Every structure is written in structure tokens, then in C-alpha cells.
Coordinates of C-alpha atoms in Angstrom, one line a residue:
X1 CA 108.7 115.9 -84.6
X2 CA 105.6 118.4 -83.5
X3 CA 106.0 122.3 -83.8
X4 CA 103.3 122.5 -80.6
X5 CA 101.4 119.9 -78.2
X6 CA 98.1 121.7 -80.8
X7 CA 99.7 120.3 -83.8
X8 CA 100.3 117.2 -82.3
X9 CA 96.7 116.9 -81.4
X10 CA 95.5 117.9 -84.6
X11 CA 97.6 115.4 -86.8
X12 CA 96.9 112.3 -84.1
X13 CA 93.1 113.8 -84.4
X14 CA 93.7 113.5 -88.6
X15 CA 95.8 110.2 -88.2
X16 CA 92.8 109.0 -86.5
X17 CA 89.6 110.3 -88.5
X18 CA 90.8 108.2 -91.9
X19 CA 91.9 104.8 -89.6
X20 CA 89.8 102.2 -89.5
X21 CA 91.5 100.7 -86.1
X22 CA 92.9 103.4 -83.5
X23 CA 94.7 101.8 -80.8
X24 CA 95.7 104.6 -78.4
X25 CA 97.1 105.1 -74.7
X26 CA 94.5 106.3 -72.0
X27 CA 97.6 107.6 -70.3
X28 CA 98.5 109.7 -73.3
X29 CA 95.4 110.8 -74.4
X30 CA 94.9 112.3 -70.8
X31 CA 98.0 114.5 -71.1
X32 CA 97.5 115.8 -74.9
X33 CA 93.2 115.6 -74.7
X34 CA 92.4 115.7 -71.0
X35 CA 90.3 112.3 -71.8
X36 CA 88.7 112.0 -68.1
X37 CA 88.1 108.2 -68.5
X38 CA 89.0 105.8 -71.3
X39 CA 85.6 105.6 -72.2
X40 CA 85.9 109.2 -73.3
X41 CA 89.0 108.9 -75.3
X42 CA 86.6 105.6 -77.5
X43 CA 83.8 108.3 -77.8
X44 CA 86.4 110.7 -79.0
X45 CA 87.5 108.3 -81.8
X46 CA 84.4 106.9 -82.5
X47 CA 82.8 110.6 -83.1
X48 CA 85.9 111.2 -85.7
X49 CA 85.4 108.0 -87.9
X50 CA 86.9 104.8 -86.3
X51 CA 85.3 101.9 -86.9
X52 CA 87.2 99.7 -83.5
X53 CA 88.8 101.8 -80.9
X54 CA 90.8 99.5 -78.4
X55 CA 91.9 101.9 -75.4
X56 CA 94.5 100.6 -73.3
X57 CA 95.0 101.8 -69.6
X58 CA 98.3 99.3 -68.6
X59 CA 97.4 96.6 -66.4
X60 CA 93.2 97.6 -66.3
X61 CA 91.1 96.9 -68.6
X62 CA 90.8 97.7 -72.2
X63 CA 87.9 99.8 -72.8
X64 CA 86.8 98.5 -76.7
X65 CA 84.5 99.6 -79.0
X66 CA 83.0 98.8 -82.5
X67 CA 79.6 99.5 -83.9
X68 CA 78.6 95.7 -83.5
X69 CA 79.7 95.7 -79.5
X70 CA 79.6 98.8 -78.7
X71 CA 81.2 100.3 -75.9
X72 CA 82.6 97.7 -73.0
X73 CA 85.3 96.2 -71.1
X74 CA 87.5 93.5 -72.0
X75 CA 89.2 91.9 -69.2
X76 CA 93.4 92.7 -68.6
X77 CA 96.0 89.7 -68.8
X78 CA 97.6 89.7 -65.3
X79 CA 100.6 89.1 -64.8
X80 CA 102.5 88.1 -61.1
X81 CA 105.6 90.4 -62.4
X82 CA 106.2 93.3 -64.8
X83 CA 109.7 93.0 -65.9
X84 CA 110.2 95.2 -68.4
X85 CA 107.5 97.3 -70.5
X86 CA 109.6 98.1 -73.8
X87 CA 107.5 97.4 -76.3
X88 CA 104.0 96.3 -74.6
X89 CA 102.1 98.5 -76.4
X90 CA 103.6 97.1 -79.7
X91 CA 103.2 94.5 -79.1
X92 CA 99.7 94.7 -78.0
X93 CA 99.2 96.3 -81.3
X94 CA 100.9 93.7 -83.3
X95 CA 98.1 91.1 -81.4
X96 CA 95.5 92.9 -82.0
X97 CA 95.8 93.4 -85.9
X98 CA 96.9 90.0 -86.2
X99 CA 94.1 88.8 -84.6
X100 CA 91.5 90.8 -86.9
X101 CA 93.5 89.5 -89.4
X102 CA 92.9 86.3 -88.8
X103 CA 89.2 87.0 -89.1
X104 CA 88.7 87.2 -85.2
X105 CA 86.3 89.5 -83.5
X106 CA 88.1 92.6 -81.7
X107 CA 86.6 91.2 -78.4
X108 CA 88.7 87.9 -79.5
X109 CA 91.4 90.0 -81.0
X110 CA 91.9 92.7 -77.4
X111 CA 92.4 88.8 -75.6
X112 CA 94.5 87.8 -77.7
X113 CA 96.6 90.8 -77.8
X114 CA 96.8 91.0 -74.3
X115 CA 97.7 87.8 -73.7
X116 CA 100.7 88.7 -75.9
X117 CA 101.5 92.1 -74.2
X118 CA 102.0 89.9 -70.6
X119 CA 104.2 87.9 -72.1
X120 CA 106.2 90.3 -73.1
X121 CA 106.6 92.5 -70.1
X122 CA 107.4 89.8 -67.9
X123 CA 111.0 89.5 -69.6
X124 CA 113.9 91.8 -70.4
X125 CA 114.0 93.9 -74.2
X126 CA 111.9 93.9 -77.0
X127 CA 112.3 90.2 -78.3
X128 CA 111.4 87.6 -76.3
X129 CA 111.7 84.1 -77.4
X130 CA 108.9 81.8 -77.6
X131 CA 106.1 84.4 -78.3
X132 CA 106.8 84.4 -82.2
X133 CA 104.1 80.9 -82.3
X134 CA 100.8 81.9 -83.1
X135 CA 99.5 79.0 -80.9
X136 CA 100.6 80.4 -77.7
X137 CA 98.5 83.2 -77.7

């Protein structure tokens, strides 16, 4: 797909600077930026043009921020056992977007998301039944 780990960095960096929402991996923006802390990888984003930058770190926190919030923490979903973690960060996504969607603030919308990430990791594959009600999370 990439040529080089630099034009990787410099199309996600380009992705990035014309997105309103950037929902990236601390994990993987520690091997292709060297982020040091997840707060770095939001300052990254936020100095190229996002306007919400929801970093998430697996089962710690999310580090969030928007220009109303600012930077912060939003509490992680625990859950008492990971299954399975195809598709968590899809699904996280999918939370997320739907929940600003639905007119909800990003703190509401990182909850809401999470909430929907645990339930998928705690069973086997990508589609899980019972998750598809918007009620439930």
C-alpha cells in the first residue's frame, strides 16, 4: 500500500490535516511518530487542523480533545474478559461518529463508543448479535 514508513506518515499526516474527526491508535502512532504519550499524538493532530482527536490506548483511557474541552481523559469500558479484539477499533469508530451524529458531545460520544467496543471484544468475530440496538449503548 505505502512505498516507505515516510510516505505512510506523510499521507496519514495529509489524511489527517483536512479531517474534521481523527480517531487514531496510540499504539500506532508510537511505532510510525514516536508519539511518547497519547497526549502527544492529540497535540500532533490538533496542531495539523483536527477539530476532535479521540486517541485510543486499548483498555486505558481515551485521551480526547476538542477546542470546547480541551485536552482530557475519558474513562475506559472495562471489561472482566477480552475475547476477541477483531474489529474494536471499528467499532469504536462506528460509536463514536454515530454518537456525534446523533448530536452528542465527543465526551458523550468517546462513552458511548466505548461502551460499544467492550461489547464487542468480549465475543468471537466481527458481528456480534445484540449490539446493532442503539439503546444498548
Amino acid at each position: 500500500l505505502w512505498e516507505s514508513e515516510a510516505a505512510m506518515r506523510d499521507g496519514l499526516t495529509l489524511g489527517a490535516s483536512v479531517a474534521d474527526v481523527v480517531l487514531p491508535s496510540f499504539d500506532e502512532e508510537t511505532l510510525l511518530f514516536g508519539d511518547a504519550t497519547p497526549e502527544a499524538t492529540a497535540e500532533r493532530y490538533r496542531a495539523g487542523g483536527a477539530r476532535i482527536v479521540a486517541v485510543k490506548n486499548g483498555a486505558e483511557d481515551l485521551t480526547l480533545w476538542d477546542d470546547a474541552g480541551g485536552l482530557r481523559r475519558v474513562p475506559a469500558e472495562k471489561v472482566a474478559e477480552v475475547v476477541d479484539t477483531t474489529a474494536a477499533g471499528d467499532s469504536f469508530a462506528a460509536g463514536f461518529l454515530a454518537g456525534l451524529a446523533q448530536g452528542h458531545g465527543p465526551d458523550a460520544a468517546a462513552t458511548e463508543a466505548m461502551a460499544l467496543a467492550a461489547g464487542v471484544i468480549q465475543e468471537r468475530g466481527a458481528l456480534v448479535r445484540g449490539l446493532f440496538d442503539g439503546d444498548a449503548i
